[in-house]
mmCIF file of C-alpha atoms in Angstrom:
data_model
loop_
_atom_site.group_PDB
_atom_site.id
_atom_site.type_symbol
_atom_site.label_atom_id
_atom_site.label_comp_id
_atom_site.label_asym_id
_atom_site.label_seq_id
_atom_site.Cartn_x
_atom_site.Cartn_y
_atom_site.Cartn_z
ATOM 1 C CA UNK A 283 2.029 -33.885 -31.227
ATOM 2 C CA UNK A 284 4.106 -31.190 -32.832
ATOM 3 C CA UNK A 285 1.312 -28.602 -32.986
ATOM 4 C CA UNK A 286 2.405 -27.140 -29.631
ATOM 5 C CA UNK A 287 6.017 -26.630 -30.683
ATOM 6 C CA UNK A 288 7.379 -23.095 -31.122
ATOM 7 C CA UNK A 289 7.015 -21.482 -34.546
ATOM 8 C CA UNK A 290 10.797 -21.233 -35.020
ATOM 9 C CA UNK A 291 10.799 -24.999 -35.627
ATOM 10 C CA UNK A 292 9.728 -24.185 -39.180
ATOM 11 C CA UNK A 293 11.996 -23.155 -42.059
ATOM 12 C CA UNK A 294 15.003 -24.913 -40.621
ATOM 13 C CA UNK A 295 17.739 -27.131 -42.053
ATOM 14 C CA UNK A 296 18.559 -30.374 -40.278
ATOM 15 C CA UNK A 297 21.046 -33.209 -40.578
ATOM 16 C CA UNK A 298 20.079 -36.577 -39.064
ATOM 17 C CA UNK A 299 22.537 -39.462 -38.679
ATOM 18 C CA UNK A 300 21.134 -42.946 -38.242
ATOM 19 C CA UNK A 301 18.234 -41.598 -40.266
ATOM 20 C CA UNK A 302 16.993 -44.893 -41.702
ATOM 21 C CA UNK A 303 16.841 -46.650 -38.328
ATOM 22 C CA UNK A 304 13.859 -46.998 -36.031
ATOM 23 C CA UNK A 305 14.043 -43.689 -34.168
ATOM 24 C CA UNK A 306 15.783 -41.798 -36.964
ATOM 25 C CA UNK A 307 13.149 -42.655 -39.562
ATOM 26 C CA UNK A 308 10.314 -41.495 -37.308
ATOM 27 C CA UNK A 309 12.223 -38.285 -36.611
ATOM 28 C CA UNK A 310 12.834 -37.678 -40.327
ATOM 29 C CA UNK A 311 9.137 -38.119 -41.098
ATOM 30 C CA UNK A 312 8.222 -35.584 -38.426
ATOM 31 C CA UNK A 313 10.839 -33.075 -39.620
ATOM 32 C CA UNK A 314 9.685 -33.440 -43.231
ATOM 33 C CA UNK A 315 6.186 -32.351 -42.211
ATOM 34 C CA UNK A 316 7.373 -29.027 -40.774
ATOM 35 C CA UNK A 317 6.822 -25.969 -42.946
ATOM 36 C CA UNK A 318 9.906 -25.143 -44.995
ATOM 37 C CA UNK A 319 12.104 -27.752 -43.342
ATOM 38 C CA UNK A 320 14.988 -29.335 -45.245
ATOM 39 C CA UNK A 321 16.428 -32.628 -44.014
ATOM 40 C CA UNK A 322 19.743 -34.269 -44.897
ATOM 41 C CA UNK A 323 19.566 -37.886 -43.794
ATOM 42 C CA UNK A 324 22.727 -39.981 -43.318
ATOM 43 C CA UNK A 325 22.649 -43.775 -42.984
ATOM 44 C CA UNK A 326 24.378 -46.900 -44.301
ATOM 45 C CA UNK A 327 21.317 -49.153 -43.831
ATOM 46 C CA UNK A 328 23.177 -51.404 -41.408
ATOM 47 C CA UNK A 329 20.298 -51.227 -38.930
ATOM 48 C CA UNK A 330 17.610 -49.529 -41.020
ATOM 49 C CA UNK A 331 16.025 -49.110 -44.424
ATOM 50 C CA UNK A 332 15.584 -45.901 -46.399
ATOM 51 C CA UNK A 333 11.966 -46.808 -47.107
ATOM 52 C CA UNK A 334 11.182 -46.235 -43.428
ATOM 53 C CA UNK A 335 11.699 -42.486 -43.822
ATOM 54 C CA UNK A 336 8.721 -42.246 -46.200
ATOM 55 C CA UNK A 337 8.316 -40.737 -49.646
ATOM 56 C CA UNK A 338 9.030 -37.024 -49.368
ATOM 57 C CA UNK A 339 10.905 -34.543 -51.503
ATOM 58 C CA UNK A 340 12.456 -32.531 -48.698
ATOM 59 C CA UNK A 341 14.566 -35.407 -47.343
ATOM 60 C CA UNK A 342 17.947 -35.770 -49.035
ATOM 61 C CA UNK A 343 19.260 -39.297 -48.442
ATOM 62 C CA UNK A 344 23.035 -39.582 -48.023
ATOM 63 C CA UNK A 345 23.976 -43.257 -48.210
ATOM 64 C CA UNK A 346 27.153 -43.354 -46.126
ATOM 65 C CA UNK A 347 28.781 -44.932 -43.095
ATOM 66 C CA UNK A 348 29.826 -42.152 -40.720
ATOM 67 C CA UNK A 349 33.083 -44.029 -40.056
ATOM 68 C CA UNK A 350 34.091 -43.314 -43.641
ATOM 69 C CA UNK A 351 33.256 -39.598 -43.701
ATOM 70 C CA UNK A 352 36.190 -37.229 -43.251
ATOM 71 C CA UNK A 353 36.310 -33.512 -42.535
ATOM 72 C CA UNK A 354 35.868 -32.653 -46.215
ATOM 73 C CA UNK A 355 32.782 -34.863 -46.509
ATOM 74 C CA UNK A 356 31.240 -33.340 -43.411
ATOM 75 C CA UNK A 357 32.021 -29.794 -44.560
ATOM 76 C CA UNK A 358 29.914 -30.525 -47.648
ATOM 77 C CA UNK A 359 27.070 -32.290 -45.860
ATOM 78 C CA UNK A 360 26.880 -29.800 -42.978
ATOM 79 C CA UNK A 361 26.948 -26.687 -45.161
ATOM 80 C CA UNK A 362 24.019 -24.473 -44.173
ATOM 81 C CA UNK A 363 22.763 -26.879 -41.493
ATOM 82 C CA UNK A 364 21.177 -25.322 -38.401
ATOM 83 C CA UNK A 365 20.703 -28.417 -36.213
ATOM 84 C CA UNK A 366 22.344 -31.852 -36.121
ATOM 85 C CA UNK A 367 20.536 -34.861 -34.656
ATOM 86 C CA UNK A 368 23.156 -37.540 -34.021
ATOM 87 C CA UNK A 369 21.524 -40.960 -33.666
ATOM 88 C CA UNK A 370 23.970 -43.227 -35.521
ATOM 89 C CA UNK A 371 25.579 -45.701 -33.130
ATOM 90 C CA UNK A 372 26.403 -49.338 -32.587
ATOM 91 C CA UNK A 373 25.737 -51.561 -29.605
ATOM 92 C CA UNK A 374 28.172 -54.309 -28.726
ATOM 93 C CA UNK A 375 25.601 -57.024 -29.551
ATOM 94 C CA UNK A 376 25.302 -55.548 -33.071
ATOM 95 C CA UNK A 377 28.921 -54.534 -33.699
ATOM 96 C CA UNK A 378 31.347 -57.052 -35.128
ATOM 97 C CA UNK A 379 33.877 -56.139 -32.433
ATOM 98 C CA UNK A 380 34.541 -53.650 -29.663
ATOM 99 C CA UNK A 381 36.893 -51.839 -32.064
ATOM 100 C CA UNK A 382 33.978 -51.459 -34.473
ATOM 101 C CA UNK A 383 31.798 -49.998 -31.719
ATOM 102 C CA UNK A 384 34.506 -47.559 -30.642
ATOM 103 C CA UNK A 385 35.153 -46.494 -34.227
ATOM 104 C CA UNK A 386 31.505 -45.482 -34.619
ATOM 105 C CA UNK A 387 30.513 -44.259 -31.169
ATOM 106 C CA UNK A 388 33.725 -42.411 -30.324
ATOM 107 C CA UNK A 389 36.007 -41.695 -33.280
ATOM 108 C CA UNK A 390 33.398 -41.002 -35.972
ATOM 109 C CA UNK A 391 31.134 -39.254 -33.469
ATOM 110 C CA UNK A 392 33.897 -36.883 -32.374
ATOM 111 C CA UNK A 393 34.773 -36.178 -36.013
ATOM 112 C CA UNK A 394 31.151 -35.213 -36.704
ATOM 113 C CA UNK A 395 30.959 -32.979 -33.626
ATOM 114 C CA UNK A 396 34.162 -31.148 -34.526
ATOM 115 C CA UNK A 397 32.967 -30.702 -38.115
ATOM 116 C CA UNK A 398 29.654 -29.298 -36.873
ATOM 117 C CA UNK A 399 31.534 -26.618 -34.936
ATOM 118 C CA UNK A 400 33.613 -25.762 -38.008
ATOM 119 C CA UNK A 401 30.487 -25.565 -40.176
ATOM 120 C CA UNK A 402 28.773 -23.112 -37.823
ATOM 121 C CA UNK A 403 25.973 -25.477 -36.763
ATOM 122 C CA UNK A 404 23.853 -23.835 -34.066
ATOM 123 C CA UNK A 405 22.868 -26.910 -32.025
ATOM 124 C CA UNK A 406 23.588 -30.637 -31.711
ATOM 125 C CA UNK A 407 21.036 -33.032 -30.215
ATOM 126 C CA UNK A 408 22.660 -36.334 -29.277
ATOM 127 C CA UNK A 409 20.855 -39.633 -28.741
ATOM 128 C CA UNK A 410 22.445 -40.823 -25.524
ATOM 129 C CA UNK A 411 21.110 -43.750 -23.527
ATOM 130 C CA UNK A 412 19.910 -44.951 -20.157
ATOM 131 C CA UNK A 413 23.004 -47.188 -20.307
ATOM 132 C CA UNK A 414 25.095 -44.100 -19.558
ATOM 133 C CA UNK A 415 23.614 -44.203 -16.043
ATOM 134 C CA UNK A 416 24.664 -47.704 -15.057
ATOM 135 C CA UNK A 417 22.477 -48.301 -11.995
ATOM 136 C CA UNK A 418 19.869 -51.075 -12.337
ATOM 137 C CA UNK A 419 18.000 -50.666 -9.062
ATOM 138 C CA UNK A 420 15.358 -48.321 -7.642
ATOM 139 C CA UNK A 421 14.746 -45.424 -7.292
ATOM 140 C CA UNK A 422 14.205 -43.781 -10.672
ATOM 141 C CA UNK A 423 17.376 -42.572 -12.373
ATOM 142 C CA UNK A 424 18.204 -38.873 -12.226
ATOM 143 C CA UNK A 425 20.561 -36.999 -14.516
ATOM 144 C CA UNK A 426 22.711 -35.889 -11.575
ATOM 145 C CA UNK A 427 23.181 -39.421 -10.220
ATOM 146 C CA UNK A 428 26.713 -40.779 -10.306
ATOM 147 C CA UNK A 429 27.177 -42.346 -13.751
ATOM 148 C CA UNK A 430 28.957 -45.712 -13.704
ATOM 149 C CA UNK A 431 28.084 -47.471 -16.971
ATOM 150 C CA UNK A 432 28.941 -51.204 -16.768
ATOM 151 C CA UNK A 433 28.976 -51.757 -20.537
ATOM 152 C CA UNK A 434 31.276 -50.449 -23.241
ATOM 153 C CA UNK A 435 28.228 -49.125 -25.089
ATOM 154 C CA UNK A 436 27.223 -47.108 -22.019
ATOM 155 C CA UNK A 437 30.782 -45.833 -21.654
ATOM 156 C CA UNK A 438 30.724 -44.544 -25.238
ATOM 157 C CA UNK A 439 27.409 -42.790 -24.704
ATOM 158 C CA UNK A 440 28.691 -41.100 -21.565
ATOM 159 C CA UNK A 441 31.819 -40.116 -23.489
ATOM 160 C CA UNK A 442 29.664 -38.606 -26.255
ATOM 161 C CA UNK A 443 27.948 -36.438 -23.673
ATOM 162 C CA UNK A 444 31.362 -35.359 -22.411
ATOM 163 C CA UNK A 445 32.557 -34.466 -25.906
ATOM 164 C CA UNK A 446 29.569 -32.182 -26.340
ATOM 165 C CA UNK A 447 30.021 -30.570 -22.938
ATOM 166 C CA UNK A 448 33.632 -29.797 -23.840
ATOM 167 C CA UNK A 449 32.718 -28.401 -27.269
ATOM 168 C CA UNK A 450 30.043 -26.177 -25.804
ATOM 169 C CA UNK A 451 32.423 -24.784 -23.189
ATOM 170 C CA UNK A 452 35.186 -24.258 -25.730
ATOM 171 C CA UNK A 453 33.286 -23.157 -28.834
ATOM 172 C CA UNK A 454 29.841 -22.051 -27.701
ATOM 173 C CA UNK A 455 27.862 -24.519 -29.821
ATOM 174 C CA UNK A 456 24.588 -25.457 -28.092
ATOM 175 C CA UNK A 457 24.303 -29.141 -27.176
ATOM 176 C CA UNK A 458 21.675 -31.443 -25.695
ATOM 177 C CA UNK A 459 22.099 -35.105 -24.792
ATOM 178 C CA UNK A 460 18.875 -37.097 -24.451
ATOM 179 C CA UNK A 461 19.230 -40.257 -22.390
ATOM 180 C CA UNK A 462 16.643 -42.450 -24.072
ATOM 181 C CA UNK A 463 15.002 -45.246 -22.104
ATOM 182 C CA UNK A 464 13.209 -48.201 -23.741
ATOM 183 C CA UNK A 465 11.742 -46.739 -26.924
ATOM 184 C CA UNK A 466 9.077 -48.782 -28.714
ATOM 185 C CA UNK A 467 6.660 -48.317 -31.585
ATOM 186 C CA UNK A 468 5.833 -49.344 -35.169
ATOM 187 C CA UNK A 469 8.662 -50.104 -37.610
ATOM 188 C CA UNK A 470 11.012 -51.243 -34.859
ATOM 189 C CA UNK A 471 13.720 -53.702 -35.935
ATOM 190 C CA UNK A 472 12.241 -54.859 -39.224
ATOM 191 C CA UNK A 473 14.492 -57.903 -39.452
ATOM 192 C CA UNK A 474 17.446 -55.795 -38.334
ATOM 193 C CA UNK A 475 19.394 -55.459 -35.135
ATOM 194 C CA UNK A 476 18.276 -56.904 -31.788
ATOM 195 C CA UNK A 477 14.469 -57.023 -31.396
ATOM 196 C CA UNK A 478 12.846 -55.775 -28.209
ATOM 197 C CA UNK A 479 10.788 -58.008 -25.918
ATOM 198 C CA UNK A 480 7.692 -56.282 -27.327
ATOM 199 C CA UNK A 481 8.487 -57.245 -30.909
ATOM 200 C CA UNK A 482 9.570 -60.775 -29.964
ATOM 201 C CA UNK A 483 6.447 -61.556 -27.951
ATOM 202 C CA UNK A 484 4.044 -59.955 -30.406
ATOM 203 C CA UNK A 485 5.610 -62.060 -33.162
ATOM 204 C CA UNK A 486 5.115 -65.145 -30.996
ATOM 205 C CA UNK A 487 1.453 -64.224 -30.545
ATOM 206 C CA UNK A 488 1.056 -63.686 -34.281
ATOM 207 C CA UNK A 489 2.426 -67.183 -34.812
ATOM 208 C CA UNK A 490 -0.032 -68.702 -32.348
ATOM 209 C CA UNK A 491 2.611 -69.227 -29.682
ATOM 210 C CA UNK A 492 2.656 -68.202 -26.034
ATOM 211 C CA UNK A 493 4.579 -65.091 -25.039
ATOM 212 C CA UNK A 494 7.761 -65.784 -23.084
ATOM 213 C CA UNK A 495 8.882 -64.345 -19.766
ATOM 214 C CA UNK A 496 12.438 -64.791 -18.538
ATOM 215 C CA UNK A 497 12.789 -65.401 -14.835
ATOM 216 C CA UNK A 498 10.224 -63.976 -12.436
ATOM 217 C CA UNK A 499 9.016 -61.249 -14.799
ATOM 218 C CA UNK A 500 9.377 -58.741 -11.990
ATOM 219 C CA UNK A 501 12.157 -56.820 -13.720
ATOM 220 C CA UNK A 502 10.798 -53.315 -14.257
ATOM 221 C CA UNK A 503 11.592 -51.103 -17.239
ATOM 222 C CA UNK A 504 10.559 -47.698 -18.554
ATOM 223 C CA UNK A 505 8.879 -48.015 -21.977
ATOM 224 C CA UNK A 506 8.358 -44.771 -23.892
ATOM 225 C CA UNK A 507 6.453 -44.503 -27.175
ATOM 226 C CA UNK A 508 8.251 -43.359 -30.314
ATOM 227 C CA UNK A 509 5.978 -40.375 -31.080
ATOM 228 C CA UNK A 510 6.659 -38.984 -27.611
ATOM 229 C CA UNK A 511 10.400 -39.443 -28.136
ATOM 230 C CA UNK A 512 10.263 -37.610 -31.479
ATOM 231 C CA UNK A 513 8.534 -34.689 -29.804
ATOM 232 C CA UNK A 514 11.299 -34.617 -27.175
ATOM 233 C CA UNK A 515 13.915 -34.419 -29.943
ATOM 234 C CA UNK A 516 12.099 -31.506 -31.574
ATOM 235 C CA UNK A 517 11.763 -29.651 -28.302
ATOM 236 C CA UNK A 518 15.430 -30.248 -27.516
ATOM 237 C CA UNK A 519 16.368 -28.836 -30.908
ATOM 238 C CA UNK A 520 14.408 -25.618 -30.566
ATOM 239 C CA UNK A 521 14.383 -24.782 -26.874
ATOM 240 C CA UNK A 522 16.915 -22.940 -24.751
ATOM 241 C CA UNK A 523 18.041 -25.864 -22.596
ATOM 242 C CA UNK A 524 21.521 -27.329 -22.933
ATOM 243 C CA UNK A 525 22.834 -30.343 -21.049
ATOM 244 C CA UNK A 526 21.642 -33.873 -20.290
ATOM 245 C CA UNK A 527 18.000 -34.923 -20.028
ATOM 246 C CA UNK A 528 16.241 -38.243 -19.402
ATOM 247 C CA UNK A 529 13.552 -39.223 -21.906
ATOM 248 C CA UNK A 530 11.243 -41.922 -20.592
ATOM 249 C CA UNK A 531 7.681 -42.454 -19.511
ATOM 250 C CA UNK A 532 8.626 -42.030 -15.859
ATOM 251 C CA UNK A 533 6.843 -45.308 -15.057
ATOM 252 C CA UNK A 534 8.474 -48.648 -14.291
ATOM 253 C CA UNK A 535 6.466 -51.496 -15.853
ATOM 254 C CA UNK A 536 7.224 -55.096 -14.930
ATOM 255 C CA UNK A 537 7.643 -57.592 -17.750
ATOM 256 C CA UNK A 538 4.651 -59.434 -16.292
ATOM 257 C CA UNK A 539 2.529 -56.276 -16.569
ATOM 258 C CA UNK A 540 3.859 -55.562 -20.054
ATOM 259 C CA UNK A 541 3.046 -59.084 -21.243
ATOM 260 C CA UNK A 542 -0.474 -58.889 -19.789
ATOM 261 C CA UNK A 543 -1.016 -55.607 -21.643
ATOM 262 C CA UNK A 544 0.234 -57.141 -24.893
ATOM 263 C CA UNK A 545 -2.184 -60.058 -24.508
ATOM 264 C CA UNK A 546 -4.969 -57.606 -23.746
ATOM 265 C CA UNK A 547 -4.496 -55.469 -26.866
ATOM 266 C CA UNK A 548 -3.984 -58.519 -29.116
ATOM 267 C CA UNK A 549 -6.939 -60.453 -27.727
ATOM 268 C CA UNK A 550 -4.711 -63.383 -26.736
ATOM 269 C CA UNK A 551 -4.935 -65.427 -23.545
ATOM 270 C CA UNK A 552 -2.694 -64.132 -20.784
ATOM 271 C CA UNK A 553 -0.804 -67.405 -20.558
ATOM 272 C CA UNK A 554 2.936 -66.831 -20.807
ATOM 273 C CA UNK A 555 5.546 -69.556 -20.738
ATOM 274 C CA UNK A 556 8.520 -69.355 -18.416
ATOM 275 C CA UNK A 557 12.131 -69.264 -19.535
ATOM 276 C CA UNK A 558 15.377 -69.196 -17.547
ATOM 277 C CA UNK A 559 16.223 -65.891 -15.904
ATOM 278 C CA UNK A 560 18.646 -63.622 -17.715
ATOM 279 C CA UNK A 561 20.818 -60.803 -16.377
ATOM 280 C CA UNK A 562 17.837 -58.433 -16.183
ATOM 281 C CA UNK A 563 16.027 -60.490 -13.534
ATOM 282 C CA UNK A 564 15.198 -58.321 -10.532
ATOM 283 C CA UNK A 565 16.425 -55.094 -12.120
ATOM 284 C CA UNK A 566 14.709 -51.704 -12.064
ATOM 285 C CA UNK A 567 15.390 -49.111 -14.765
ATOM 286 C CA UNK A 568 13.099 -46.122 -14.949
ATOM 287 C CA UNK A 569 13.603 -42.429 -15.617
ATOM 288 C CA UNK A 570 13.023 -39.509 -13.340
ATOM 289 C CA UNK A 571 11.561 -37.154 -15.957
ATOM 290 C CA UNK A 572 11.153 -34.046 -13.821
ATOM 291 C CA UNK A 573 13.988 -32.266 -15.634
ATOM 292 C CA UNK A 574 12.435 -32.939 -19.071
ATOM 293 C CA UNK A 575 9.138 -31.562 -17.822
ATOM 294 C CA UNK A 576 10.804 -28.433 -16.463
ATOM 295 C CA UNK A 577 13.330 -27.566 -19.172
ATOM 296 C CA UNK A 578 11.698 -29.004 -22.312
ATOM 297 C CA UNK A 579 8.048 -28.672 -21.367
ATOM 298 C CA UNK A 580 7.799 -32.354 -22.254
ATOM 299 C CA UNK A 581 6.180 -35.402 -20.716
ATOM 300 C CA UNK A 582 5.308 -38.695 -22.363
ATOM 301 C CA UNK A 583 1.589 -38.723 -23.152
ATOM 302 C CA UNK A 584 0.968 -42.071 -24.875
ATOM 303 C CA UNK A 585 -0.641 -44.686 -22.636
ATOM 304 C CA UNK A 586 0.961 -48.140 -22.754
ATOM 305 C CA UNK A 587 -2.122 -49.879 -24.194
ATOM 306 C CA UNK A 588 -2.436 -47.208 -26.871
ATOM 307 C CA UNK A 589 1.192 -47.545 -27.938
ATOM 308 C CA UNK A 590 1.104 -51.335 -27.877
ATOM 309 C CA UNK A 591 -2.043 -51.312 -30.020
ATOM 310 C CA UNK A 592 -0.180 -49.272 -32.642
ATOM 311 C CA UNK A 593 2.665 -51.796 -32.664
ATOM 312 C CA UNK A 594 0.277 -54.748 -32.859
ATOM 313 C CA UNK A 595 -1.661 -53.221 -35.748
ATOM 314 C CA UNK A 596 1.568 -52.491 -37.617
ATOM 315 C CA UNK A 597 2.921 -56.008 -37.144
ATOM 316 C CA UNK A 598 -0.347 -57.552 -38.336
ATOM 317 C CA UNK A 599 -0.507 -55.463 -41.510
ATOM 318 C CA UNK A 600 3.149 -54.943 -42.497
ATOM 319 C CA UNK A 601 4.263 -56.232 -45.881
#
């Protein structure tokens, strides 16, 4: 997908936090394939594994927790870096406490951003989240909607966007915040973190069980394939746009439709079992992607069945 990216993507030096996680590892692999690119990859393997980034000589692994890195550490690690991709974060269901989440998503994040300014980094691309929006009903979410995140995680993501907006106004560093919707693909949550409904139900199918649907199955979500998301990160890093941008497929898929597609690509019977409704029942969370199309020249191009087939094949053959 990266063949249409501008030539200035090449011969660039990057730092990626959260590099061994699901999205970070895919991003590192893509960066490592660019001509002349150098990648410094920071992770503590809390929610990832270094092996996910692949075997390549132009990725320098820095085994560290960003909460423990001070200004001196960052001055060393950011020396000569052109672009920072900040993906490291904690969700409340993964963090040991709310203090732990705040220490990562606010305190350590702000320390990194300030250090990037001091180091002369040209651009920061921040992995924000649909949870910064807050609304869980139709229509599709727009970047200029009123943001009222109902979770502490969403509050921290919205705060991260605000930090960057302030730094750009004050110091001139270029910043982009990508509000990621429901990203899926191979190598997602390999025994780590909180698995998505796609991983959980595919693993049930692999075990000869029925997939499970909570509630009516009419809750609608925006699933976007990992390769498309990686391309969005690369375009955000090397374009002219600064600000906030939704990254999703632009299509709201019900859990019923998603489960039927998973059964279709796996060859299983479309016979799901019902489970009690959870808080998502009746919700609608999809991205309006018109801004991404306009300012990044980006739209998701991977069809749902195609992406699900890649996940299914990976799950069946993983070690």
